[in-house]
GROMACS .gro file of C-alpha atoms in nm:
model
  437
    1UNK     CA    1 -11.101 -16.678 -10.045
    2UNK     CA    2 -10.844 -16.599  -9.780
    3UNK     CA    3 -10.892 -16.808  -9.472
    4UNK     CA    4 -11.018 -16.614  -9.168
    5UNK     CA    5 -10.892 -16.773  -8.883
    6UNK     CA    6 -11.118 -16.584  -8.604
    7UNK     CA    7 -11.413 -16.761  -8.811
    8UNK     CA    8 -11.290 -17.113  -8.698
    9UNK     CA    9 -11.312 -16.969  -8.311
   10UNK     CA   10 -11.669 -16.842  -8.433
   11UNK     CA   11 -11.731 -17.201  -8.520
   12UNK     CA   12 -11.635 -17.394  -8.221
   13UNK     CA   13 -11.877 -17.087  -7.988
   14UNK     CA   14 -12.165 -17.191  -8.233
   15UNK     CA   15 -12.118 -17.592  -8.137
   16UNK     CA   16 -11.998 -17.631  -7.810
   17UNK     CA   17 -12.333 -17.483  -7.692
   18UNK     CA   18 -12.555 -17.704  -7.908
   19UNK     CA   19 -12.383 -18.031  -7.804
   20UNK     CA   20 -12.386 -17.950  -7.504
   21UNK     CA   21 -12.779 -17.849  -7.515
   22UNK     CA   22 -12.836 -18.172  -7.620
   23UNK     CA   23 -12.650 -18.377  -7.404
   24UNK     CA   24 -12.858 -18.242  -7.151
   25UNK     CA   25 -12.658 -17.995  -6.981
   26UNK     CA   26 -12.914 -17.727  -6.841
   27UNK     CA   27 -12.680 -17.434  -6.785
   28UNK     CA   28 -12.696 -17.394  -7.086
   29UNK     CA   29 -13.068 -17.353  -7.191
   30UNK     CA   30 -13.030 -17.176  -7.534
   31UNK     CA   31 -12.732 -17.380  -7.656
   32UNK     CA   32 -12.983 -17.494  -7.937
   33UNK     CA   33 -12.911 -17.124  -8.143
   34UNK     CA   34 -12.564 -17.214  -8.196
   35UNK     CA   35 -12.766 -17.345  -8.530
   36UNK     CA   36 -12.778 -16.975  -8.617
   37UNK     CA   37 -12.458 -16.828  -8.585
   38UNK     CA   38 -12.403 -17.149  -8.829
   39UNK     CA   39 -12.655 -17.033  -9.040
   40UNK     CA   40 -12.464 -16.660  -9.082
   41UNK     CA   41 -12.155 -16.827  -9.098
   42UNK     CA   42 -12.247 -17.023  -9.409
   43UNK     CA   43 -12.401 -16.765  -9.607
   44UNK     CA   44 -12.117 -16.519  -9.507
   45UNK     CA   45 -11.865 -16.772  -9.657
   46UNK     CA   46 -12.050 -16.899  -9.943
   47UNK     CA   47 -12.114 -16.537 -10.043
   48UNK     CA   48 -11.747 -16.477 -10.030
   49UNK     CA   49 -11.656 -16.760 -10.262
   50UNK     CA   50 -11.918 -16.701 -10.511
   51UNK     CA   51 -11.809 -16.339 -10.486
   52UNK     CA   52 -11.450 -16.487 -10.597
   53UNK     CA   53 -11.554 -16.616 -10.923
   54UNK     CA   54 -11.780 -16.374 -11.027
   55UNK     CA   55 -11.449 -16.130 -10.981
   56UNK     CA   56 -11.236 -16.354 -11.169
   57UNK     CA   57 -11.494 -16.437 -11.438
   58UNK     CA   58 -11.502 -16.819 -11.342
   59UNK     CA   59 -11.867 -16.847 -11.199
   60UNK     CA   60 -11.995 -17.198 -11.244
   61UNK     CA   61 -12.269 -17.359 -11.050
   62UNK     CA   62 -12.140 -17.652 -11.159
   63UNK     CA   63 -11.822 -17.613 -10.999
   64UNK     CA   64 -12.013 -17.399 -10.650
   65UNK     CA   65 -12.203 -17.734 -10.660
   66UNK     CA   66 -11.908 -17.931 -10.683
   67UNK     CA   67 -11.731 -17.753 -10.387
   68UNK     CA   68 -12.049 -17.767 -10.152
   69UNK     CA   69 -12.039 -18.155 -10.222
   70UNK     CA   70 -11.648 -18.210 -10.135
   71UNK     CA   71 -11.736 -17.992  -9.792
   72UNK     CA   72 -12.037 -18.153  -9.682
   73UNK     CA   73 -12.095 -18.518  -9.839
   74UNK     CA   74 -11.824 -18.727  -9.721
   75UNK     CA   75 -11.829 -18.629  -9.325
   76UNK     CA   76 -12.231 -18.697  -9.385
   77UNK     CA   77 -12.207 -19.014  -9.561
   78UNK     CA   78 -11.901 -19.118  -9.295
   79UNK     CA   79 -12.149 -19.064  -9.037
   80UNK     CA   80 -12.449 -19.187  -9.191
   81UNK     CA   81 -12.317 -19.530  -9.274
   82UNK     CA   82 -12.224 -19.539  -8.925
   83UNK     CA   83 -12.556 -19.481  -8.781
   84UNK     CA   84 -12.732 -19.691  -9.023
   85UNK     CA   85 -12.475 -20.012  -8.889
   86UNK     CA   86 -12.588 -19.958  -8.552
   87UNK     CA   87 -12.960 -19.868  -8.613
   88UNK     CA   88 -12.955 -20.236  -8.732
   89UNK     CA   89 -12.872 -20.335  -8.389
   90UNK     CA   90 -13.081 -20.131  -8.169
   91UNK     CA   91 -13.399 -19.947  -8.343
   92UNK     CA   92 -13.716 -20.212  -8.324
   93UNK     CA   93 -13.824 -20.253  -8.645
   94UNK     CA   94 -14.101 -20.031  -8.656
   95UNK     CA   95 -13.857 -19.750  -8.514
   96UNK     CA   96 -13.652 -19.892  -8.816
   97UNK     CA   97 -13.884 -19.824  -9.067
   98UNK     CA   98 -13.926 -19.458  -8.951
   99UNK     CA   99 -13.539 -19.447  -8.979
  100UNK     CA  100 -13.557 -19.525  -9.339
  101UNK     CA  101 -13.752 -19.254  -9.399
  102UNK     CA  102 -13.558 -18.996  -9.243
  103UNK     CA  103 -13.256 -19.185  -9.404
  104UNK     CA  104 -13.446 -19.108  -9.763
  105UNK     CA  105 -13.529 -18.709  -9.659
  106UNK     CA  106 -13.195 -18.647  -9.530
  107UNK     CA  107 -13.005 -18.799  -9.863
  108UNK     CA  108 -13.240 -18.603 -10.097
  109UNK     CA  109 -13.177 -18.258  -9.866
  110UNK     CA  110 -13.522 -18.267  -9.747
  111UNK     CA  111 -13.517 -18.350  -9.387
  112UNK     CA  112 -13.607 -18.026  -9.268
  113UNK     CA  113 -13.943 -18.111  -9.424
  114UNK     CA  114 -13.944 -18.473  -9.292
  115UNK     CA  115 -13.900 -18.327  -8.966
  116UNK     CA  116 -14.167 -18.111  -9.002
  117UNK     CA  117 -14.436 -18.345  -9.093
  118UNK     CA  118 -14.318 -18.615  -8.781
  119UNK     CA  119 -14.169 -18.446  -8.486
  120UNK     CA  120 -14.122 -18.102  -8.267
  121UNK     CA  121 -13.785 -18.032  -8.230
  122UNK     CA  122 -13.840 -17.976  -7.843
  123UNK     CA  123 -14.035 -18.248  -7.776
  124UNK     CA  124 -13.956 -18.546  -7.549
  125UNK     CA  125 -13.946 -18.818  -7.870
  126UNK     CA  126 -13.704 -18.630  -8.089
  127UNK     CA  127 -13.431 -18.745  -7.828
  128UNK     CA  128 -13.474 -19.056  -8.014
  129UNK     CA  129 -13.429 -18.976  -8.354
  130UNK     CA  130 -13.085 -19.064  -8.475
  131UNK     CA  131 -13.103 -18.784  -8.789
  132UNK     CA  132 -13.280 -18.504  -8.640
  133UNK     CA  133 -12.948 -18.299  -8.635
  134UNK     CA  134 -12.961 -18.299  -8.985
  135UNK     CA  135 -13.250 -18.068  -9.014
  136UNK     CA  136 -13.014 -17.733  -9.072
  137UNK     CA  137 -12.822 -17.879  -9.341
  138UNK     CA  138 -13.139 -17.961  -9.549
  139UNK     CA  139 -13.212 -17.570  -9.497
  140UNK     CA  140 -12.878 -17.463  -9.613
  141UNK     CA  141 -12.870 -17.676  -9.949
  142UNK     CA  142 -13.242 -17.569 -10.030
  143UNK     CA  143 -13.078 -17.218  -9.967
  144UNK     CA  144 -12.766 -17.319 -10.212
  145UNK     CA  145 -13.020 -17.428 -10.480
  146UNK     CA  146 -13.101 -17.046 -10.583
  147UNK     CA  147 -12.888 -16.834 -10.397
  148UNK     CA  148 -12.554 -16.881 -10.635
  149UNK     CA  149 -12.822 -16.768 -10.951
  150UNK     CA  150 -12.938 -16.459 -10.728
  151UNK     CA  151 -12.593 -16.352 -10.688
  152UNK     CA  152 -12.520 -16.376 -11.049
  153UNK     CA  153 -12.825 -16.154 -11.148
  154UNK     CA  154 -12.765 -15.862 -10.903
  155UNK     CA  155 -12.366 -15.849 -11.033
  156UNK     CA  156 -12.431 -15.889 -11.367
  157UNK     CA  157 -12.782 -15.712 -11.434
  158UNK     CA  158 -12.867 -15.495 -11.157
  159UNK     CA  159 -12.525 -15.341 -11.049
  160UNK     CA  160 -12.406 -15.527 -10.757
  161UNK     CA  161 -12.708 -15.354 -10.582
  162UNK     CA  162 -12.634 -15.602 -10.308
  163UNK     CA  163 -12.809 -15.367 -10.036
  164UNK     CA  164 -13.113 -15.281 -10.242
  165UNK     CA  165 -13.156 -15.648 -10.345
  166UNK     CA  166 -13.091 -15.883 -10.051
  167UNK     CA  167 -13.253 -15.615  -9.758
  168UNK     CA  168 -13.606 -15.668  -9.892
  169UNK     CA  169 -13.555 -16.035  -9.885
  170UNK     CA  170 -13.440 -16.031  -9.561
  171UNK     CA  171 -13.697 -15.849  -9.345
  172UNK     CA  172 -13.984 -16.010  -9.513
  173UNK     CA  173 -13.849 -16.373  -9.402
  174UNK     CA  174 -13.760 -16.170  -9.093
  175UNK     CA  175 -14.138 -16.122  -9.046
  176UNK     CA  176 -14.262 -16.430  -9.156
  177UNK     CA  177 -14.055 -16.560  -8.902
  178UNK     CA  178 -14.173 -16.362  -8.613
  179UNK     CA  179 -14.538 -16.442  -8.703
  180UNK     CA  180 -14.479 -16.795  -8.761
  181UNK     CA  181 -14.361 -16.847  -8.387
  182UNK     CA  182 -14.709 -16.796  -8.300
  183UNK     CA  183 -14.905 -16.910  -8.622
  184UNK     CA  184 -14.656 -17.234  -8.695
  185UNK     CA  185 -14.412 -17.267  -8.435
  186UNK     CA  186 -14.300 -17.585  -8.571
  187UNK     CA  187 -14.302 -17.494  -8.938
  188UNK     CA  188 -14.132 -17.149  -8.877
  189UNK     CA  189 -13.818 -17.326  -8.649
  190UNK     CA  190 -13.772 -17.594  -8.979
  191UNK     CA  191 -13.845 -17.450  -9.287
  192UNK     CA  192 -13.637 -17.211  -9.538
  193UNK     CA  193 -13.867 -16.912  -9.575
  194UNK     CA  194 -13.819 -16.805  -9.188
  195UNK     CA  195 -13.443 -16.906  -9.163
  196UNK     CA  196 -13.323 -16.746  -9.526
  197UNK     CA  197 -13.307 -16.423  -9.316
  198UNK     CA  198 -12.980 -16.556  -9.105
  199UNK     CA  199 -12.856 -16.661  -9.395
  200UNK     CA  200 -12.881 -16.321  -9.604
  201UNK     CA  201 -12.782 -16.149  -9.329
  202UNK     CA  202 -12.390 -16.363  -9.373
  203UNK     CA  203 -12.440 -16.284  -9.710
  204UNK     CA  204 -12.503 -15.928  -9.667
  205UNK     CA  205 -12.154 -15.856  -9.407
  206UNK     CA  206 -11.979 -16.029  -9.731
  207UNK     CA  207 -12.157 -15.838 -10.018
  208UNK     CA  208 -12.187 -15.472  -9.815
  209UNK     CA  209 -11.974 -15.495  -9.532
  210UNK     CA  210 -12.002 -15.159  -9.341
  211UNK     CA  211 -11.659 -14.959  -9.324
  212UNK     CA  212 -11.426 -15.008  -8.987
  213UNK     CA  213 -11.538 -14.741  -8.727
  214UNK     CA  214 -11.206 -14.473  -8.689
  215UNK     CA  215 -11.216 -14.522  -8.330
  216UNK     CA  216 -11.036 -14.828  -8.165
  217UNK     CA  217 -11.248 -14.846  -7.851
  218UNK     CA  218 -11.524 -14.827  -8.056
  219UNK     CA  219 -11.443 -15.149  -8.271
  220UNK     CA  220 -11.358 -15.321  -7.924
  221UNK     CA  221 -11.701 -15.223  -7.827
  222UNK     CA  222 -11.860 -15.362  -8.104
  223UNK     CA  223 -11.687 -15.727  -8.029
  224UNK     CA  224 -11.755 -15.682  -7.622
  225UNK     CA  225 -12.120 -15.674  -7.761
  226UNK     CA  226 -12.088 -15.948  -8.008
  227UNK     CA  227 -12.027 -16.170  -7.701
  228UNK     CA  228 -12.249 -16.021  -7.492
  229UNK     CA  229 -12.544 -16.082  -7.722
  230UNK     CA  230 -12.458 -16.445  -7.790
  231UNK     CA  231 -12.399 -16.477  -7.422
  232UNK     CA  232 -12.801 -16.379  -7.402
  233UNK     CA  233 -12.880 -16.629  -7.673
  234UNK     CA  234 -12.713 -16.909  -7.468
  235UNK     CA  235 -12.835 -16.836  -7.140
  236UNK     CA  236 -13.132 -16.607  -7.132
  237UNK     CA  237 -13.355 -16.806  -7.378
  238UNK     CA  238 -13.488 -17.173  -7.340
  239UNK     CA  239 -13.667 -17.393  -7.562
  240UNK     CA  240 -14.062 -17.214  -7.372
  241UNK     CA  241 -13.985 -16.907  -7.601
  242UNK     CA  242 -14.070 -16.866  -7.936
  243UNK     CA  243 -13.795 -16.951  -8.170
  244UNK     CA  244 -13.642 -16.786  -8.406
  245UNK     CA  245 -13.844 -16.447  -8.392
  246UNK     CA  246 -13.700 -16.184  -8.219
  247UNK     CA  247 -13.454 -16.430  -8.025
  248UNK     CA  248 -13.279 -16.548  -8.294
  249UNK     CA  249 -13.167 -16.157  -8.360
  250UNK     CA  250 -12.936 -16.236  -8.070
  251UNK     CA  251 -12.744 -16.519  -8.182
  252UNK     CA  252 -12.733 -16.340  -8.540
  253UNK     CA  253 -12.657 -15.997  -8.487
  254UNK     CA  254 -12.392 -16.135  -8.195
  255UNK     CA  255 -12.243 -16.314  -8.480
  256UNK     CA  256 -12.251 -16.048  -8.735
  257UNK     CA  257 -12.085 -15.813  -8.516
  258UNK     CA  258 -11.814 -16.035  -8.425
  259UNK     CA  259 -11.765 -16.152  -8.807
  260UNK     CA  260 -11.728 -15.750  -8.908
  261UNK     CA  261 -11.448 -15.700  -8.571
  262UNK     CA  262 -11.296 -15.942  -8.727
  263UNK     CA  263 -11.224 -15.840  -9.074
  264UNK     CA  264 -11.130 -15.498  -8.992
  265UNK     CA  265 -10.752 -15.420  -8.866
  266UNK     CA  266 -10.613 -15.381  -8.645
  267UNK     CA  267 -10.782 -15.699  -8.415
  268UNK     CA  268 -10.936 -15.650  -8.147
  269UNK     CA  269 -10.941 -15.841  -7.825
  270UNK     CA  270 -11.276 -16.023  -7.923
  271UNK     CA  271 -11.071 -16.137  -8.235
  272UNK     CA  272 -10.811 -16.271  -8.060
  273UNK     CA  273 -11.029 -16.433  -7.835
  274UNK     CA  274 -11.165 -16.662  -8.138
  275UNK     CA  275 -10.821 -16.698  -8.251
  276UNK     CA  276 -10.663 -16.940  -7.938
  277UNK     CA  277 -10.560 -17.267  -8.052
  278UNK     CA  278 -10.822 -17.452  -7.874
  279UNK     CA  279 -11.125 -17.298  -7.985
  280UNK     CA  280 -10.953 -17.301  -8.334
  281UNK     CA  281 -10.915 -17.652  -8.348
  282UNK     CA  282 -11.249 -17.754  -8.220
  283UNK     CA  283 -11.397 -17.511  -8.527
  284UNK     CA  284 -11.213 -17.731  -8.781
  285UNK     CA  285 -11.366 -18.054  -8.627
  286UNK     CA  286 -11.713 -17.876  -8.544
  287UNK     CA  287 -11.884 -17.978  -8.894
  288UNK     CA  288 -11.793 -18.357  -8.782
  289UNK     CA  289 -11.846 -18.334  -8.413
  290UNK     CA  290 -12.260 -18.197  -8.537
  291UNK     CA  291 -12.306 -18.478  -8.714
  292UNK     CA  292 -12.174 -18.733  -8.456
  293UNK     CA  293 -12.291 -18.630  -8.142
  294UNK     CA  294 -12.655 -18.677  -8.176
  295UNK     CA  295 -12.705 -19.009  -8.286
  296UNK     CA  296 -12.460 -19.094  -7.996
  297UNK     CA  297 -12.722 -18.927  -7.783
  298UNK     CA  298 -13.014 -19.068  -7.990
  299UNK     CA  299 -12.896 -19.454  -7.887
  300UNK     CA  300 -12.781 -19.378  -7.587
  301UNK     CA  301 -13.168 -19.234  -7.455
  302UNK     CA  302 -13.289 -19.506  -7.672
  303UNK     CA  303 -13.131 -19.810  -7.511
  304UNK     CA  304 -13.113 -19.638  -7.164
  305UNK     CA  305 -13.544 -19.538  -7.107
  306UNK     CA  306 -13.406 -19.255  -6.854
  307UNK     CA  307 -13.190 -18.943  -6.796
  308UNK     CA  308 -12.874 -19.008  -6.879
  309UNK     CA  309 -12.625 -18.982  -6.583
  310UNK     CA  310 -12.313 -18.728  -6.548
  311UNK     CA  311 -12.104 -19.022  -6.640
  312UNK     CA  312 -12.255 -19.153  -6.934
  313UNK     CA  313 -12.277 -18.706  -7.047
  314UNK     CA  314 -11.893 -18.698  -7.020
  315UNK     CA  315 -11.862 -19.052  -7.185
  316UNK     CA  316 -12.061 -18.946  -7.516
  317UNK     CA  317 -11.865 -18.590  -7.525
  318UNK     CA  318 -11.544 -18.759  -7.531
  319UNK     CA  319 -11.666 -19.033  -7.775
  320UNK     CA  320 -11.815 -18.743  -8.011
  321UNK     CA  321 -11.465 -18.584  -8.017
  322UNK     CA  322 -11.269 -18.846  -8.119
  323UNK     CA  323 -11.495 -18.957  -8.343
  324UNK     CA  324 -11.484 -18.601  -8.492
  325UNK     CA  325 -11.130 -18.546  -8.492
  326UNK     CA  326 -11.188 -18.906  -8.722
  327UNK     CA  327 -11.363 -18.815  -8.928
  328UNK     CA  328 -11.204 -18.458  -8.994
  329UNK     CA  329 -10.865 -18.604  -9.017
  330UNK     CA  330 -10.955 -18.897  -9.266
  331UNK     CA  331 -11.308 -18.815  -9.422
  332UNK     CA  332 -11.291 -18.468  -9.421
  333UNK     CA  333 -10.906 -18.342  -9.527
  334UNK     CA  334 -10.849 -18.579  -9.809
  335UNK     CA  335 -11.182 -18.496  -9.992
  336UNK     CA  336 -11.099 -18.119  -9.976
  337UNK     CA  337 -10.758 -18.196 -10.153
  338UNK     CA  338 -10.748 -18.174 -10.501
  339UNK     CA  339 -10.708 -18.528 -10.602
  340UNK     CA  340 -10.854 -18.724 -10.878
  341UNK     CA  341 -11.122 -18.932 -10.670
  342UNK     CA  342 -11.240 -18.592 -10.552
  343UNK     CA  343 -11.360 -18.527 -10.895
  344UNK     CA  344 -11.761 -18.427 -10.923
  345UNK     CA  345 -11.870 -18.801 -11.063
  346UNK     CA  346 -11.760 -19.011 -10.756
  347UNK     CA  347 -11.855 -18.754 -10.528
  348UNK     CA  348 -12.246 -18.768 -10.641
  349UNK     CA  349 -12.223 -19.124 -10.728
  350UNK     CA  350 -12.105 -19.200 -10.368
  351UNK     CA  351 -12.425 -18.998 -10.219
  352UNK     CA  352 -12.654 -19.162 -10.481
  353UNK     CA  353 -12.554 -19.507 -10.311
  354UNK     CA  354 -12.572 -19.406  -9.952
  355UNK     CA  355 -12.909 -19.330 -10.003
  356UNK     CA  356 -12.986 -19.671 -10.143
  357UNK     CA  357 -12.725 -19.840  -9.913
  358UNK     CA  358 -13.039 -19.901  -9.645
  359UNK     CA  359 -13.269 -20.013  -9.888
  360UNK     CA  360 -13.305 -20.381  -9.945
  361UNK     CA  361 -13.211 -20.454 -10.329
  362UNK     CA  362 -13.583 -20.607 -10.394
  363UNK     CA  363 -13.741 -20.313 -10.270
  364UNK     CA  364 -13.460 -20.023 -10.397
  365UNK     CA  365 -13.705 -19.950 -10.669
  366UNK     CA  366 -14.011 -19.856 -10.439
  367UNK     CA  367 -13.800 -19.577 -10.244
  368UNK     CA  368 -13.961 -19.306 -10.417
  369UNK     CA  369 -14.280 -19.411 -10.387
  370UNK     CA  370 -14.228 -19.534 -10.006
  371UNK     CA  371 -14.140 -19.173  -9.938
  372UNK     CA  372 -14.456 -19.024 -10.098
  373UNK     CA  373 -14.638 -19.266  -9.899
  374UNK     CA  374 -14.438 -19.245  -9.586
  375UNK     CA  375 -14.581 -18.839  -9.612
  376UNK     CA  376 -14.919 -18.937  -9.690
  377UNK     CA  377 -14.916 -19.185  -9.358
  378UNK     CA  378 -14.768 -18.916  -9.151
  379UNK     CA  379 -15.043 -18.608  -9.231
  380UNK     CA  380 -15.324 -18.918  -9.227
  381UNK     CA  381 -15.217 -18.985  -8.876
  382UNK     CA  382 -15.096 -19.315  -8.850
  383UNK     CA  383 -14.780 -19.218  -8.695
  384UNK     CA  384 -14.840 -19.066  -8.348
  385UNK     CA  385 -14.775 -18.706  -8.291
  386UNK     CA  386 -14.432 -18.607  -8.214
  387UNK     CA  387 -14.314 -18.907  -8.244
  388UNK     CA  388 -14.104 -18.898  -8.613
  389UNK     CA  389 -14.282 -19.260  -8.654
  390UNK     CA  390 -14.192 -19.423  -8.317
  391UNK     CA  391 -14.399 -19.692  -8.233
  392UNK     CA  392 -14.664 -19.712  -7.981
  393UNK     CA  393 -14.930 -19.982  -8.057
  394UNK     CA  394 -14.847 -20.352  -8.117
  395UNK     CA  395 -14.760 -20.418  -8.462
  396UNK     CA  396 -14.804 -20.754  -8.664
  397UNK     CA  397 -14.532 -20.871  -8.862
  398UNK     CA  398 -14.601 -20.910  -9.280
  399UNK     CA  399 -14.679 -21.272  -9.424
  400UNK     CA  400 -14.372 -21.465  -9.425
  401UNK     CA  401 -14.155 -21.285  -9.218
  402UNK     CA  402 -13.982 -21.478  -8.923
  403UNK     CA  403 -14.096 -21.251  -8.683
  404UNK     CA  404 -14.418 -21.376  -8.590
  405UNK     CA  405 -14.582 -21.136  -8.377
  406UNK     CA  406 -14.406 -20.753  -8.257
  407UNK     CA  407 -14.623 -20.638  -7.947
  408UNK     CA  408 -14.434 -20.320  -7.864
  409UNK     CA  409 -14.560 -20.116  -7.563
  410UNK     CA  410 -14.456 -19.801  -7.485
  411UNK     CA  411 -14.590 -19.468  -7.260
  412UNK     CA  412 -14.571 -19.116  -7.437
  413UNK     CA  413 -14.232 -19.049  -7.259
  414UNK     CA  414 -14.147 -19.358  -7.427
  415UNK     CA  415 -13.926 -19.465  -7.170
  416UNK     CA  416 -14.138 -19.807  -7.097
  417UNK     CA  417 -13.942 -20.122  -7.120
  418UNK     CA  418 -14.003 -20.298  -7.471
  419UNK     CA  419 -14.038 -20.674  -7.514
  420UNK     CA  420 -14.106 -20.927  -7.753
  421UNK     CA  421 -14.361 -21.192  -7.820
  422UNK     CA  422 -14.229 -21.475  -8.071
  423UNK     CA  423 -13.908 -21.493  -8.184
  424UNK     CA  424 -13.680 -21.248  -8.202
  425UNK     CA  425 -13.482 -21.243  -8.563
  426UNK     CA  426 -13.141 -21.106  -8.616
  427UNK     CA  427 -13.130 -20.797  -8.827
  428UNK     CA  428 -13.077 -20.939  -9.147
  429UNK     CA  429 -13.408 -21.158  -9.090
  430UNK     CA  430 -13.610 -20.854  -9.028
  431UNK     CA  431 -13.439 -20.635  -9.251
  432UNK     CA  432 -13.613 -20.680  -9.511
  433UNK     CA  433 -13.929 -20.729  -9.417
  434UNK     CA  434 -13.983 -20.407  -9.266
  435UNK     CA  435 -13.809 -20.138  -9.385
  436UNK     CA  436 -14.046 -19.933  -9.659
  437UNK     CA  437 -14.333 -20.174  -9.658
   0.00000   0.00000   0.00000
């Protein structure tokens, strides 16, 4: 598929505002649906490739499967690894346990679920949780599960009805979505079925894109709006409105109009915009700086118990893009090459050991059945509410551990100071005896 520069531009607009959301920066009160002009970004560009092969006669899920894996496993498993080395060092260990939960739901794509179950997204404890970013990328893979079969139906058997098909689909998860912001807030901001809207929506600018409009300062229009309504989307909503409903049609449509400016000749000024070196280059890094900026912010509001200071803001946004530039440059680029390592079997070999890479080896056999359990705990209660299994009553340590005794106090904020009563192990002492008992 040719490469659209503008949507690089498009890329670095969606993140800049979510980093900076979560950093803390309250000028910016909506940064958080930046997620959604990623959303209609991804199903715009997955649409297009799929749309490739079924033109050329080469559709394969294997090989869509294949592609998905080179552009999102090794920047995830890069930054994984990373936080799992430091979680070592700085999660307690019932914080630790909760961790290898999360580690489990985000390897297996389910995270958004996980999430779900243990913690608001808005809520004062999910500053804590090194994984929560990963929450959107669980929704797009569900998403990638069926969508590459749907596409293959409608151009094969139903004559590329793309508008007929995919419109239905997409106001009935429109709707669900509106009514779950007041029937299941948190259910309707995680889960597929109110999200696979934004996603269609890509889909459908890729699959029936509407023709350009004969009038130049009409097109120009149409980008001064796309701005205009993510503009609204970044400042005029906050995390006290219901979300997605009817606000997310700002960050989508914004980004829908600015996608279908962009495609059309001759560009327009919005285009051009997107198109400046800087904006481009932060898009190409954007997939890496998501996934390394918020477990920078987890540990830092972790180990810190307070508001983090301008200093410390500007230290962690410098930090996350270097460590994205990294991890584009090195994890990213060579896996996207064509080269023999890059081949499907190391690919899903190397994500079937990251999973297992927290796991100690006696108890690598139990994962599965931790997880089951680990849901069971969370609906029975045992985990407090909103709290993605953080801690809050003392804790004993199991028989023959060299822990002794864990009495862990914290307020709701959970910005008490923690101690210890007996001695404290290293983390390969308590390693194991925690994690997925």
């Amino acid at each position: 598929m040719q490469y659209r520069r503008y949507i690089e531009g498009l890329r670095a607009v969606a993140v800049l505002p979510v980093v900076l959301f979560h950093f803390g920066i309250s000028a910016i009160p909506g940064g958080f649906s930046g997620v959604d002009i990623f959303f209609v970004i991804s199903g715009y560009l997955t649409s297009g490739s799929l749309l490739d092969d079924l033109e050329r006669g080469q559709f394969s899920i294997v090989n869509f499967y294949w592609r998905r894996a080179r552009r999102i496993l090794p920047a995830l498993v890069f930054v994984m690894l990373l936080t799992c080395i430091a979680a070592l060092f700085i999660l307690l260990p019932p914080d630790l346990r909760g961790f290898s939960l999360s580690i489990i739901a985000t390897s297996t794509f389910w995270s958004n679920v996980f999430f779900w179950k243990t913690s608001s997204y808005f809520s004062i404890d999910a500053a804590l949780l090194p994984l929560l970013h990963t929450w959107p990328l669980s929704v797009a893979e569900q998403y990638y599960i069926f969508a590459p079969i749907l596409m293959f139906l409608i151009y094969r058997y139903i004559g590329k009805r793309w508008l007929t098909t995919l419109l239905p689909i997409i106001l009935c998860s429109f709707v669900v979505a509106v009514m779950a912001t007041s029937l299941a807030p948190t259910a309707g901001f995680y889960l597929l079925p109110t999200r696979i809207w934004e996603l269609m929506l890509g889909a459908l600018l890729m699959l029936k894109c509407p023709s350009p409009l004969g009038n130049r300062f009409l097109m120009e229009s149409v980008g001064v709006a796309g701005f205009g309504l993510l503009a609204i989307g970044f400042f005029a909503i906050s995390a006290s409105d219901p979300f997605p409903g009817y606000n997310a049609l700002y960050p989508c449509i914004g980004t829908a109009l600015l996608i279908y400016v962009g495609q059309n000749t001759p560009s327009t000024v919005a285009t051009r915009m997107l198109e400046v070196r800087p904006l481009v280059w932060i898009g190409l890094i954007s997939y890496s700086l998501y996934l390394v900026h918020w477990p920078l912010n987890a540990f830092a509001h972790y180990l810190s118990f307070q508001k983090l200071d301008p200093l410390m803001t500007g230290a962690m946004l410098v930090a996350s893009l270097a460590l994205a530039a990294f991890s584009w440059k090195f994890v990213e680029q060579p896996f996207r090459q064509k080269r023999a390592f890059t081949s499907p079997g190391p690919i899903f070999a190397f994500q079937r050991s990251r999973s297992l890479s927290f796991v100690p080896a006696e108890r690598r056999g139990r994962s599965a059945m931790a997880f089951r359990n680990g849901f069971r705990t969370m609906s029975s209660g045992a985990f407090p509410s909103g709290t993605g299994g953080m801690a809050s009553v003392s804790t004993r340590a199991p028989a023959g551990s060299k822990a002794g005794i864990w009495r862990i106090a914290r307020a709701p904020a959970v910005f008490q100071q923690r101690f210890f009563c007996g001695a404290t192990p290293s983390p390969r002492t308590m390693f194991p005896a925690w994690v997925l008992t």
